[in-house]
Short mmCIF file of C-alpha atoms and ligand atoms in Angstrom, two decimals:
data_model
loop_
_atom_site.label_atom_id
_atom_site.label_comp_id
_atom_site.label_asym_id
_atom_site.label_seq_id
_atom_site.Cartn_x
_atom_site.Cartn_y
_atom_site.Cartn_z
CA UNK A 1 19.80 -12.24 5.90
CA UNK A 2 21.82 -9.04 6.31
CA UNK A 3 20.21 -5.92 4.78
CA UNK A 4 22.37 -4.63 1.91
CA UNK A 5 21.98 -2.30 -1.03
CA UNK A 6 21.96 -3.93 -4.47
CA UNK A 7 23.28 -1.58 -7.13
CA UNK A 8 24.26 -2.47 -10.67
CA UNK A 9 24.37 -6.16 -9.79
CA UNK A 10 26.60 -5.69 -6.70
CA UNK A 11 25.69 -5.97 -3.03
CA UNK A 12 27.15 -3.23 -0.87
CA UNK A 13 26.69 -1.78 2.62
CA UNK A 14 28.07 1.73 2.44
CA UNK A 15 26.46 4.51 4.43
CA UNK A 16 26.01 4.78 8.19
CA UNK A 17 24.24 1.80 9.79
CA UNK A 18 21.10 2.01 11.94
CA UNK A 19 19.64 -0.75 14.14
CA UNK A 20 16.73 -2.95 13.07
CA UNK A 21 14.51 -3.83 16.04
CA UNK A 22 12.10 -6.78 16.29
CA UNK A 23 8.57 -5.46 16.97
CA UNK A 24 7.70 -8.75 18.71
CA UNK A 25 10.14 -8.30 21.60
CA UNK A 26 12.26 -5.18 21.01
CA UNK A 27 15.50 -7.10 20.46
CA UNK A 28 18.01 -6.06 17.79
CA UNK A 29 17.71 -8.12 14.60
CA UNK A 30 20.72 -6.52 12.91
CA UNK A 31 21.70 -3.26 11.29
CA UNK A 32 20.67 -1.55 8.05
CA UNK A 33 22.92 0.63 5.87
CA UNK A 34 21.53 4.13 5.23
CA UNK A 35 21.97 4.95 1.54
CA UNK A 36 23.78 8.23 0.94
CA UNK A 37 23.04 10.48 -2.02
CA UNK A 38 25.99 8.82 -3.79
CA UNK A 39 24.49 5.33 -3.39
CA UNK A 40 21.16 6.60 -4.79
CA UNK A 41 22.97 8.31 -7.70
CA UNK A 42 24.80 5.06 -8.46
CA UNK A 43 21.53 3.10 -8.39
CA UNK A 44 19.78 5.50 -10.77
CA UNK A 45 22.80 5.46 -13.11
CA UNK A 46 22.88 1.64 -13.02
CA UNK A 47 19.18 1.49 -13.89
CA UNK A 48 19.70 3.91 -16.78
CA UNK A 49 22.63 1.85 -18.06
CA UNK A 50 20.53 -1.34 -17.90
CA UNK A 51 17.95 0.22 -20.21
CA UNK A 52 20.67 0.80 -22.78
CA UNK A 53 21.65 -2.88 -22.61
CA UNK A 54 19.90 -6.19 -23.39
CA UNK A 55 16.99 -5.42 -21.04
CA UNK A 56 16.04 -2.40 -23.11
CA UNK A 57 15.77 -4.67 -26.17
CA UNK A 58 14.19 -7.70 -24.44
CA UNK A 59 10.95 -8.94 -25.95
CA UNK A 60 7.82 -9.28 -23.85
CA UNK A 61 8.33 -13.03 -23.92
CA UNK A 62 11.89 -12.72 -22.60
CA UNK A 63 10.67 -10.46 -19.80
CA UNK A 64 7.94 -12.96 -18.95
CA UNK A 65 10.53 -15.73 -18.71
CA UNK A 66 12.60 -13.55 -16.36
CA UNK A 67 9.57 -12.83 -14.15
CA UNK A 68 8.78 -16.56 -13.96
CA UNK A 69 12.34 -17.26 -12.81
CA UNK A 70 11.94 -14.65 -10.06
CA UNK A 71 8.61 -16.19 -8.98
CA UNK A 72 10.22 -19.64 -8.87
CA UNK A 73 13.17 -18.23 -6.91
CA UNK A 74 10.94 -16.70 -4.24
CA UNK A 75 8.93 -19.92 -4.07
CA UNK A 76 12.13 -21.95 -3.63
CA UNK A 77 13.10 -19.81 -0.62
CA UNK A 78 9.55 -19.57 0.69
CA UNK A 79 10.35 -20.38 4.34
CA UNK A 80 13.25 -17.92 4.42
CA UNK A 81 10.95 -15.17 3.13
CA UNK A 82 8.26 -16.06 5.68
CA UNK A 83 10.74 -16.05 8.58
CA UNK A 84 12.20 -12.70 7.50
CA UNK A 85 8.79 -11.06 7.03
CA UNK A 86 7.53 -12.33 10.38
CA UNK A 87 10.70 -11.14 12.15
CA UNK A 88 10.77 -7.65 10.60
CA UNK A 89 7.04 -6.93 11.01
CA UNK A 90 6.17 -9.06 14.05
CA UNK A 91 3.13 -10.36 12.18
CA UNK A 92 2.03 -13.92 12.90
CA UNK A 93 4.08 -16.32 10.79
CA UNK A 94 0.88 -17.84 9.45
CA UNK A 95 -0.17 -14.49 7.98
CA UNK A 96 3.15 -14.11 6.17
CA UNK A 97 2.87 -17.70 4.91
CA UNK A 98 -0.70 -17.36 3.63
CA UNK A 99 -0.79 -13.77 2.37
CA UNK A 100 2.50 -11.89 2.01
CA UNK A 101 4.80 -14.44 0.42
CA UNK A 102 2.37 -16.44 -1.78
CA UNK A 103 0.82 -13.26 -3.11
CA UNK A 104 4.27 -11.84 -3.84
CA UNK A 105 4.99 -14.96 -5.91
CA UNK A 106 1.54 -14.42 -7.48
CA UNK A 107 2.51 -10.89 -8.54
CA UNK A 108 5.45 -12.13 -10.62
CA UNK A 109 3.43 -15.00 -12.10
CA UNK A 110 0.40 -12.80 -12.88
CA UNK A 111 2.50 -10.32 -14.87
CA UNK A 112 4.38 -13.07 -16.70
CA UNK A 113 0.97 -14.47 -17.72
CA UNK A 114 -0.30 -11.05 -18.77
CA UNK A 115 2.72 -10.57 -21.02
CA UNK A 116 2.11 -13.91 -22.71
CA UNK A 117 -1.50 -12.94 -23.19
CA UNK A 118 -0.59 -9.73 -25.04
CA UNK A 119 2.97 -9.97 -26.25
CA UNK A 120 3.74 -6.31 -27.00
CA UNK A 121 0.42 -4.83 -25.95
CA UNK A 122 0.34 -3.29 -29.41
CA UNK A 123 -2.78 -2.73 -31.42
CA UNK A 124 -3.61 -1.07 -34.68
CA UNK A 125 -6.43 1.24 -35.49
CA UNK A 126 -7.15 2.45 -38.99
CA UNK A 127 -8.76 5.85 -39.00
CA UNK A 128 -9.78 6.60 -42.62
CA UNK A 129 -10.36 9.96 -44.16
CA UNK A 130 -9.70 12.44 -41.42
CA UNK A 131 -6.30 14.00 -41.87
CA UNK A 132 -7.38 17.49 -42.75
CA UNK A 133 -8.16 16.33 -46.28
CA UNK A 134 -4.79 14.60 -46.65
CA UNK A 135 -6.33 11.21 -47.37
CA UNK A 136 -6.30 7.98 -45.40
CA UNK A 137 -3.91 7.20 -42.60
CA UNK A 138 -3.00 4.16 -40.59
CA UNK A 139 -2.62 4.89 -36.91
CA UNK A 140 -1.17 2.32 -34.57
CA UNK A 141 0.02 2.59 -30.99
CA UNK A 142 2.76 0.75 -29.20
CA UNK A 143 3.45 0.75 -25.49
CA UNK A 144 6.84 2.00 -24.41
CA UNK A 145 8.31 1.69 -20.88
CA UNK A 146 8.74 4.88 -18.87
CA UNK A 147 12.42 4.27 -18.13
CA UNK A 148 13.84 4.38 -14.59
CA UNK A 149 11.10 3.81 -12.03
CA UNK A 150 11.46 4.61 -8.33
CA UNK A 151 9.49 2.30 -6.05
CA UNK A 152 8.93 3.42 -2.47
CA UNK A 153 7.12 0.96 -0.23
CA UNK A 154 5.83 0.78 3.36
CA UNK A 155 6.36 -1.64 6.25
CA UNK A 156 2.94 -3.24 6.66
CA UNK A 157 3.14 -5.80 3.83
CA UNK A 158 6.75 -5.21 2.83
CA UNK A 159 7.33 -7.91 0.21
CA UNK A 160 3.80 -7.98 -1.18
CA UNK A 161 3.56 -4.23 -1.71
CA UNK A 162 7.10 -4.03 -3.13
CA UNK A 163 6.46 -6.81 -5.66
CA UNK A 164 3.07 -5.30 -6.46
CA UNK A 165 5.05 -2.49 -8.15
CA UNK A 166 8.31 -4.17 -9.11
CA UNK A 167 6.65 -7.00 -11.08
CA UNK A 168 4.56 -4.78 -13.39
CA UNK A 169 7.36 -2.20 -13.73
CA UNK A 170 9.71 -4.93 -14.99
CA UNK A 171 6.97 -6.55 -17.05
CA UNK A 172 6.53 -3.27 -18.92
CA UNK A 173 10.29 -3.13 -19.59
CA UNK A 174 11.43 -0.51 -17.08
CA UNK A 175 14.43 -0.62 -14.78
CA UNK A 176 13.73 -0.17 -11.07
CA UNK A 177 15.32 1.51 -8.08
CA UNK A 178 13.42 0.37 -4.99
CA UNK A 179 13.55 1.77 -1.47
CA UNK A 180 11.66 -0.35 1.05
CA UNK A 181 10.65 0.95 4.45
CA UNK A 182 13.52 1.46 6.88
CA UNK A 183 11.52 -0.69 9.33
CA UNK A 184 11.41 -3.77 7.06
CA UNK A 185 14.48 -4.14 4.83
CA UNK A 186 15.01 -7.89 4.91
CA UNK A 187 12.63 -9.46 2.40
CA UNK A 188 13.58 -6.76 -0.11
CA UNK A 189 17.22 -7.81 0.27
CA UNK A 190 16.22 -11.45 -0.15
CA UNK A 191 14.33 -10.49 -3.29
CA UNK A 192 17.47 -8.81 -4.65
CA UNK A 193 19.34 -12.09 -4.13
CA UNK A 194 16.59 -13.99 -5.94
CA UNK A 195 16.70 -11.51 -8.82
CA UNK A 196 20.48 -11.83 -9.01
CA UNK A 197 20.17 -15.63 -9.05
CA UNK A 198 17.45 -15.44 -11.70
CA UNK A 199 19.99 -13.84 -14.04
CA UNK A 200 18.28 -10.51 -14.73
CA UNK A 201 20.87 -8.17 -16.24
CA UNK A 202 22.78 -5.98 -13.78
CA UNK A 203 21.00 -2.73 -13.00
CA UNK A 204 17.52 -3.86 -14.01
CA UNK A 205 16.59 -4.07 -10.32
CA UNK A 206 18.40 -1.93 -7.77
CA UNK A 207 17.74 -1.66 -4.06
CA UNK A 208 18.69 1.13 -1.69
CA UNK A 209 17.90 1.15 2.01
CA UNK A 210 17.30 4.04 4.35
CA UNK A 211 14.84 6.57 5.67
CA UNK A 212 12.45 8.81 3.77
CA UNK A 213 12.44 12.54 4.55
CA UNK A 214 15.86 14.18 4.11
CA UNK A 215 17.32 10.78 3.24
CA UNK A 216 17.32 8.00 0.62
CA UNK A 217 13.58 8.29 -0.12
CA UNK A 218 13.82 12.01 -0.76
CA UNK A 219 17.07 11.70 -2.75
CA UNK A 220 15.38 9.13 -4.98
CA UNK A 221 12.02 10.80 -5.55
CA UNK A 222 13.64 14.16 -6.33
CA UNK A 223 16.25 12.62 -8.61
CA UNK A 224 16.33 14.09 -12.14
CA UNK A 225 17.18 10.64 -13.53
CA UNK A 226 13.95 9.08 -12.28
CA UNK A 227 11.17 8.88 -14.89
CA UNK A 228 8.28 7.76 -12.67
CA UNK A 229 7.49 7.17 -9.00
CA UNK A 230 5.28 4.42 -7.61
CA UNK A 231 4.64 4.98 -3.91
CA UNK A 232 2.61 3.31 -1.18
CA UNK A 233 2.42 4.93 2.24
CA UNK A 234 0.84 7.75 4.21
CA UNK A 235 -1.08 10.50 2.44
CA UNK A 236 1.16 13.17 4.01
CA UNK A 237 4.22 11.40 2.62
CA UNK A 238 2.53 11.25 -0.78
CA UNK A 239 2.08 15.02 -0.66
CA UNK A 240 5.76 15.50 0.26
CA UNK A 241 6.85 13.22 -2.61
CA UNK A 242 4.59 15.07 -5.03
CA UNK A 243 6.19 18.38 -4.05
CA UNK A 244 9.64 16.86 -4.46
CA UNK A 245 8.74 15.33 -7.84
CA UNK A 246 7.15 18.54 -9.14
CA UNK A 247 10.44 20.12 -10.22
CA UNK A 248 10.96 17.35 -12.77
CA UNK A 249 7.24 16.81 -13.50
CA UNK A 250 7.78 13.15 -12.65
CA UNK A 251 4.57 11.10 -12.98
CA UNK A 252 3.34 9.44 -9.79
CA UNK A 253 1.19 6.46 -8.87
CA UNK A 254 0.07 6.71 -5.24
CA UNK A 255 -1.55 4.21 -2.88
CA UNK A 256 -2.14 6.20 0.29
CA UNK A 257 -3.93 6.13 3.62
CA UNK A 258 -7.53 5.38 4.50
CA UNK A 259 -10.22 5.61 7.15
CA UNK A 260 -12.31 2.81 5.77
CA UNK A 261 -16.01 2.45 6.61
CA UNK A 262 -18.10 -0.69 7.07
CA UNK A 263 -21.87 -0.42 6.59
CA UNK A 264 -23.88 -3.09 8.40
CA UNK A 265 -27.56 -3.12 7.40
CA UNK A 266 -30.23 -4.62 9.66
CA UNK A 267 -30.93 -7.33 7.06
CA UNK A 268 -27.30 -8.56 7.14
CA UNK A 269 -26.23 -12.00 8.28
CA UNK A 270 -25.05 -10.69 11.64
CA UNK A 271 -22.72 -13.63 12.36
CA UNK A 272 -20.95 -12.96 9.07
CA UNK A 273 -20.92 -9.18 9.66
CA UNK A 274 -19.40 -9.53 13.13
CA UNK A 275 -16.77 -12.06 12.01
CA UNK A 276 -16.07 -10.03 8.88
CA UNK A 277 -15.55 -6.89 10.93
CA UNK A 278 -13.26 -8.73 13.35
CA UNK A 279 -11.15 -9.63 10.30
CA UNK A 280 -11.39 -6.25 8.63
CA UNK A 281 -10.54 -4.28 11.78
CA UNK A 282 -8.03 -6.53 13.50
CA UNK A 283 -6.10 -8.52 10.87
CA UNK A 284 -2.39 -7.69 11.18
CA UNK A 285 -3.45 -5.62 14.19
CA UNK A 286 -5.19 -3.12 11.92
CA UNK A 287 -2.00 -2.33 10.01
CA UNK A 288 -3.42 -2.97 6.54
CA UNK A 289 -4.47 0.02 4.48
CA UNK A 290 -7.79 -1.75 3.81
CA UNK A 291 -8.67 -2.22 7.48
CA UNK A 292 -11.97 -0.87 8.80
CA UNK A 293 -11.74 1.95 11.36
CA UNK A 294 -15.33 3.26 11.10
CA UNK A 295 -18.28 0.88 11.48
CA UNK A 296 -21.83 2.13 10.89
CA UNK A 297 -24.63 -0.21 11.98
CA UNK A 298 -28.35 0.15 11.25
CA UNK A 299 -30.10 1.03 14.49
CA UNK A 300 -32.25 -2.13 15.02
CA UNK A 301 -29.13 -4.32 15.25
CA UNK A 302 -26.68 -1.73 16.66
CA UNK A 303 -26.71 -2.78 20.34
CA UNK A 304 -26.36 -6.47 19.52
CA UNK A 305 -23.58 -5.80 17.02
CA UNK A 306 -21.57 -3.69 19.48
CA UNK A 307 -21.93 -6.28 22.23
CA UNK A 308 -20.84 -9.12 19.97
CA UNK A 309 -17.95 -7.23 18.33
CA UNK A 310 -16.71 -6.12 21.77
CA UNK A 311 -16.81 -9.70 23.09
CA UNK A 312 -14.88 -10.98 20.04
CA UNK A 313 -12.27 -8.21 20.37
CA UNK A 314 -11.73 -8.99 24.06
CA UNK A 315 -11.30 -12.70 23.24
CA UNK A 316 -8.65 -12.20 20.54
CA UNK A 317 -5.27 -13.83 21.21
CA UNK A 318 -2.19 -14.45 19.11
CA UNK A 319 -2.23 -11.02 17.51
CA UNK A 320 0.96 -9.27 16.46
CA UNK A 321 2.54 -6.00 17.64
CA UNK A 322 2.68 -2.53 16.15
CA UNK A 323 5.64 -2.07 13.82
CA UNK A 324 7.64 0.14 16.23
CA UNK A 325 7.61 1.73 19.66
CA UNK A 326 6.89 5.04 17.91
CA UNK A 327 3.85 3.64 16.11
CA UNK A 328 2.62 1.95 19.32
CA UNK A 329 2.83 5.31 21.07
CA UNK A 330 0.90 6.95 18.22
CA UNK A 331 -1.89 4.36 18.45
CA UNK A 332 -2.00 4.68 22.26
CA UNK A 333 -2.20 8.46 21.91
CA UNK A 334 -5.41 7.93 19.88
CA UNK A 335 -6.76 5.61 22.59
CA UNK A 336 -6.18 8.48 25.07
CA UNK A 337 -7.62 11.05 22.67
CA UNK A 338 -10.74 8.93 22.16
CA UNK A 339 -11.40 9.00 25.92
CA UNK A 340 -10.80 12.77 26.01
CA UNK A 341 -13.24 13.16 23.11
CA UNK A 342 -15.87 11.27 25.12
CA UNK A 343 -15.70 7.73 23.75
CA UNK A 344 -17.02 4.67 25.52
CA UNK A 345 -14.33 1.99 25.43
CA UNK A 346 -16.23 -1.24 24.73
CA UNK A 347 -13.09 -3.38 24.45
CA UNK A 348 -9.34 -2.90 24.86
CA UNK A 349 -8.02 0.64 25.03
CA UNK A 350 -4.60 -0.15 26.49
CA UNK A 351 -1.58 -2.43 26.27
CA UNK A 352 -1.69 -6.16 27.03
CA UNK A 353 0.59 -7.91 29.53
CA UNK A 354 1.83 -11.33 28.52
CA UNK A 355 4.35 -12.19 31.25
CA UNK A 356 6.87 -13.29 28.61
CA UNK A 357 9.29 -11.83 26.03
CA UNK A 358 6.43 -10.11 24.22
CA UNK A 359 6.30 -7.55 27.04
CA UNK A 360 9.42 -6.06 25.42
CA UNK A 361 7.48 -5.74 22.15
CA UNK A 362 5.13 -3.08 20.84
CA UNK A 363 1.66 -4.52 21.46
CA UNK A 364 -1.64 -2.71 21.91
CA UNK A 365 -5.04 -4.19 22.66
CA UNK A 366 -7.70 -4.69 19.97
CA UNK A 367 -10.08 -1.85 20.73
CA UNK A 368 -13.74 -1.09 20.07
CA UNK A 369 -15.07 2.42 20.71
CA UNK A 370 -18.54 3.97 20.60
CA UNK A 371 -20.18 7.29 21.42
CA UNK A 372 -18.02 9.74 19.45
CA UNK A 373 -19.39 12.47 17.19
CA UNK A 374 -18.42 12.30 13.53
CA UNK A 375 -16.29 15.41 14.04
CA UNK A 376 -14.01 13.67 16.56
CA UNK A 377 -10.41 13.35 15.41
CA UNK A 378 -10.51 9.68 16.40
CA UNK A 379 -13.27 9.17 13.80
CA UNK A 380 -11.69 11.29 11.08
CA UNK A 381 -7.95 10.52 11.22
CA UNK A 382 -6.21 7.32 10.15
CA UNK A 383 -4.89 5.51 13.23
CA UNK A 384 -3.52 2.37 11.50
CA UNK A 385 -3.97 0.17 14.55
CA UNK A 386 -6.41 -2.48 15.84
CA UNK A 387 -9.25 -0.09 16.55
CA UNK A 388 -12.68 0.80 15.23
CA UNK A 389 -15.44 3.17 16.23
CA UNK A 390 -19.02 1.91 15.91
CA UNK A 391 -21.97 4.28 15.38
CA UNK A 392 -25.65 3.75 14.54
CA UNK A 393 -27.44 4.94 11.38
CA UNK A 394 -31.01 5.09 10.07
CA UNK A 395 -31.50 4.21 6.40
CA UNK A 396 -29.42 3.91 3.27
CA UNK A 397 -28.94 7.61 2.51
CA UNK A 398 -27.71 8.33 6.02
CA UNK A 399 -25.33 5.37 5.82
CA UNK A 400 -23.85 6.71 2.59
CA UNK A 401 -23.55 10.24 3.96
CA UNK A 402 -21.61 8.93 6.96
CA UNK A 403 -19.40 6.65 4.87
CA UNK A 404 -18.55 9.40 2.39
CA UNK A 405 -17.93 12.14 4.94
CA UNK A 406 -14.19 11.54 5.01
CA UNK A 407 -11.10 13.02 3.38
CA UNK A 408 -10.14 9.44 2.47
CA UNK A 409 -11.68 6.94 0.04
CA UNK A 410 -9.76 3.70 -0.17
CA UNK A 411 -11.98 0.71 0.70
CA UNK A 412 -15.37 -0.08 2.21
CA UNK A 413 -17.43 -3.09 3.19
CA UNK A 414 -21.21 -3.43 2.90
CA UNK A 415 -23.07 -6.11 4.84
CA UNK A 416 -26.59 -6.87 3.60
CA UNK A 417 -28.66 -9.84 2.40
CA UNK A 418 -30.57 -7.59 -0.03
CA UNK A 419 -28.97 -7.95 -3.47
CA UNK A 420 -30.65 -4.84 -4.84
CA UNK A 421 -29.44 -2.79 -1.88
CA UNK A 422 -25.89 -4.09 -2.41
CA UNK A 423 -25.93 -2.95 -6.05
CA UNK A 424 -27.54 0.37 -5.11
CA UNK A 425 -25.16 1.21 -2.29
CA UNK A 426 -21.78 -0.11 -3.49
CA UNK A 427 -21.29 2.27 -6.46
CA UNK A 428 -22.33 5.26 -4.32
CA UNK A 429 -19.58 4.71 -1.75
CA UNK A 430 -16.70 7.09 -2.43
CA UNK A 431 -13.95 4.46 -2.42
CA UNK A 432 -11.78 2.62 -4.90
CA UNK A 433 -12.79 -0.82 -3.60
CA UNK A 434 -16.13 -1.90 -2.13
CA UNK A 435 -16.57 -5.40 -0.73
CA UNK A 436 -20.06 -6.81 -0.23
CA UNK A 437 -20.39 -9.44 2.52
CA UNK A 438 -16.64 -10.01 2.53
CA UNK A 439 -13.36 -8.19 3.02
CA UNK A 440 -10.01 -8.29 1.22
CA UNK A 441 -11.18 -10.97 -1.18
CA UNK A 442 -9.05 -9.84 -4.06
CA UNK A 443 -7.81 -11.09 -7.40
CA UNK A 444 -4.44 -9.48 -8.11
CA UNK A 445 -5.65 -8.43 -11.58
CA UNK A 446 -8.52 -6.25 -10.34
CA UNK A 447 -8.12 -2.46 -10.07
CA UNK A 448 -6.72 -1.40 -6.71
CA UNK A 449 -6.45 2.15 -5.42
CA UNK A 450 -8.21 5.01 -3.73
CA UNK A 451 -10.03 8.26 -4.34
CA UNK A 452 -9.61 11.61 -2.55
CA UNK A 453 -6.62 11.55 -0.15
CA UNK A 454 -6.28 7.78 -0.58
CA UNK A 455 -4.36 7.88 -3.81
CA UNK A 456 -3.81 8.63 -7.45
CA UNK A 457 -4.28 5.96 -10.11
CA UNK A 458 -4.97 2.25 -9.97
CA UNK A 459 -2.68 -0.73 -9.62
CA UNK A 460 -3.29 -4.41 -10.36
CA UNK A 461 -3.19 -6.33 -13.63
CA UNK A 462 -3.48 -4.20 -16.75
CA UNK A 463 -3.96 -1.07 -14.61
CA UNK A 464 -0.37 -1.23 -13.41
CA UNK A 465 0.92 -1.89 -16.93
CA UNK A 466 -0.94 1.23 -18.04
CA UNK A 467 0.94 3.31 -15.48
CA UNK A 468 4.34 1.75 -16.12
CA UNK A 469 4.17 2.24 -19.90
CA UNK A 470 2.98 4.92 -22.32
CA UNK A 471 1.34 4.54 -25.70
CA UNK A 472 3.20 5.99 -28.65
CA UNK A 473 0.98 6.64 -31.65
CA UNK A 474 2.50 6.12 -35.08
CA UNK A 475 0.63 7.74 -37.98
CA UNK A 476 1.40 6.69 -41.57
CA UNK A 477 -0.23 8.46 -44.45
CA UNK A 478 -1.57 6.05 -47.02
P1 NAD B 501 5.18 6.21 5.28
O1 NAD B 501 4.53 7.15 4.35
O2 NAD B 501 5.69 6.72 6.57
O3 NAD B 501 6.45 5.51 4.59
C1 NAD B 501 6.33 4.81 3.38
C2 NAD B 501 7.65 4.85 2.64
O4 NAD B 501 7.92 6.18 2.26
C3 NAD B 501 8.84 4.38 3.45
O5 NAD B 501 9.69 3.65 2.61
C4 NAD B 501 9.48 5.69 3.88
O6 NAD B 501 10.86 5.59 4.14
C5 NAD B 501 9.23 6.54 2.66
N1 NAD B 501 9.23 7.98 2.91
C6 NAD B 501 8.84 8.65 4.03
N2 NAD B 501 8.96 9.98 3.85
C7 NAD B 501 9.44 10.16 2.60
C8 NAD B 501 9.78 11.31 1.83
N3 NAD B 501 9.64 12.55 2.31
N4 NAD B 501 10.24 11.12 0.56
C9 NAD B 501 10.38 9.88 0.05
N5 NAD B 501 10.08 8.75 0.74
C10 NAD B 501 9.61 8.90 1.99
O7 NAD B 501 4.16 5.02 5.48
P2 NAD B 501 4.31 3.76 6.44
O8 NAD B 501 4.20 4.21 7.85
O9 NAD B 501 5.50 2.97 6.02
O10 NAD B 501 3.02 2.91 6.05
C11 NAD B 501 1.77 3.10 6.61
C12 NAD B 501 0.93 3.99 5.73
O11 NAD B 501 0.85 3.44 4.44
C13 NAD B 501 -0.52 4.14 6.19
O12 NAD B 501 -0.93 5.45 6.00
C14 NAD B 501 -1.27 3.21 5.25
O13 NAD B 501 -2.63 3.52 5.08
C15 NAD B 501 -0.51 3.41 3.99
N6 NAD B 501 -0.69 2.26 3.10
C16 NAD B 501 -1.46 2.43 2.00
C17 NAD B 501 -1.69 1.35 1.15
C18 NAD B 501 -2.54 1.46 -0.07
O14 NAD B 501 -2.48 0.56 -0.90
N7 NAD B 501 -3.34 2.50 -0.23
C19 NAD B 501 -1.10 0.12 1.43
C20 NAD B 501 -0.30 0.00 2.57
C21 NAD B 501 -0.09 1.09 3.39
O1 6OD B 502 -4.13 -7.99 -1.78
C1 6OD B 502 -3.78 -8.33 -0.64
O2 6OD B 502 -3.58 -9.49 -0.34
C2 6OD B 502 -3.55 -7.34 0.42
N1 6OD B 502 -3.41 -7.82 1.65
C3 6OD B 502 -3.44 -6.03 0.16
C4 6OD B 502 -3.17 -5.03 1.13
C5 6OD B 502 -2.87 -3.81 0.77
C6 6OD B 502 -2.59 -2.71 1.65
O3 6OD B 502 -2.07 -2.69 2.73
#
């Protein structure tokens, strides 16, 4: 599938082209058109025009039907989506087939179901008596879409994180202009084809490709015709988008970076804690915002935990590459920095050699570190690779102090067999999501998001609908 813009119901490829490289072996997959300011202007105008047409008057039920058709369309081209996602990201095909694509279908289905559950999300409240002595009044509120929504998404779960925003934005009745990551344009283009085939009116969904700073992403997020921005990516990018959006006071929903802790108590099922940490640190080679990069282990089981985690990391095979040569170099620079900062490298710490085509790809070894102070940059900064640092702690309060001593607050895991401890500790972790004895077990309708530098707002289920629509209160004097 060739990456193309989709604007006002038309596919087009204007703008200079840049190469798309396969992370798995460095070969060229194709080229991607870089949207100019004119392409972005056209997309925003097309979205605005769509709101003035049938989409702007569509009932919740009609929107739900449209979302179901999109879900069915993605499902019908399931293998094509899986192949494209695996090629663009380098992730194991199995991961794309069990997480990215089925959960993207799930996003469209979940919002269609939510709309059926609450057709217009309208409710009435009668507030008698208080109108400054003017008698009784009937107040009722209706939810109104925000208008033209810009969706900016990252490369780690390209289709899933795009649909995570597009599905609720459309469910709430908005029109969308989406810009996926320049590294992973293909499943977004496929989605545009599915949306075209599903018969959504022209301009309801628009897609522009290209880079972020000084390019399509910046043109879009600073555009005066954009009514809201939903962004997932690095915290520093979030800050840049916020500055850009400030001139027009455009509301933002941000899912940003993390430096997620795991707390392993001495009473934990250690087999489960080790296996859980292997998953939470190394799935998709650590390139999931929810991945664990800081592991704190209660002292009596610390040595055993480190030994077992190190052995499992060394034994891992079949893992995918970093998204790009640039990102591989960034992760390797942290492996070097960790050594300079005095780390003990328990496992990994370099690049693997395969003796096949993968040697042209962007792989790094799954890595376990110990021995760093909490002030080390390796322990404080998001690396976004297959790496974690393990440190000991003594007691619950110390564990919480360590977990919370971070500029980030996205997700955490707690490993304990003590139910009371789980309930005591989980709400005290400064994070938007806390998993107990599991990781990334997630219903799409639950609130998702971070605190501190990890984000603004919550997505998922009703939480996304709340962002993508606004209540209008109507007051009638009786
Ligand atoms: P990134 O911030 O570099 O890029 C994300 C998107 O923003 C891309 O589409 C990019 O082109 C665009 N962009 C970049 N600069 C821009 C600018 N100045 N204006 C407008 N758009 C701009 O992030 P990435 O490298 O693609 O993704 C990895 C990061 O995303 C990590 O920090 C990770 O933690 C974070 N992430 C967070 C979540 C979450 O839910 N909290 C989920 C996935 C990834
Ligand atoms: O909900 C999921 O399935 C999932 N993998 C979310 C990841 C989000 C951030 O990268």
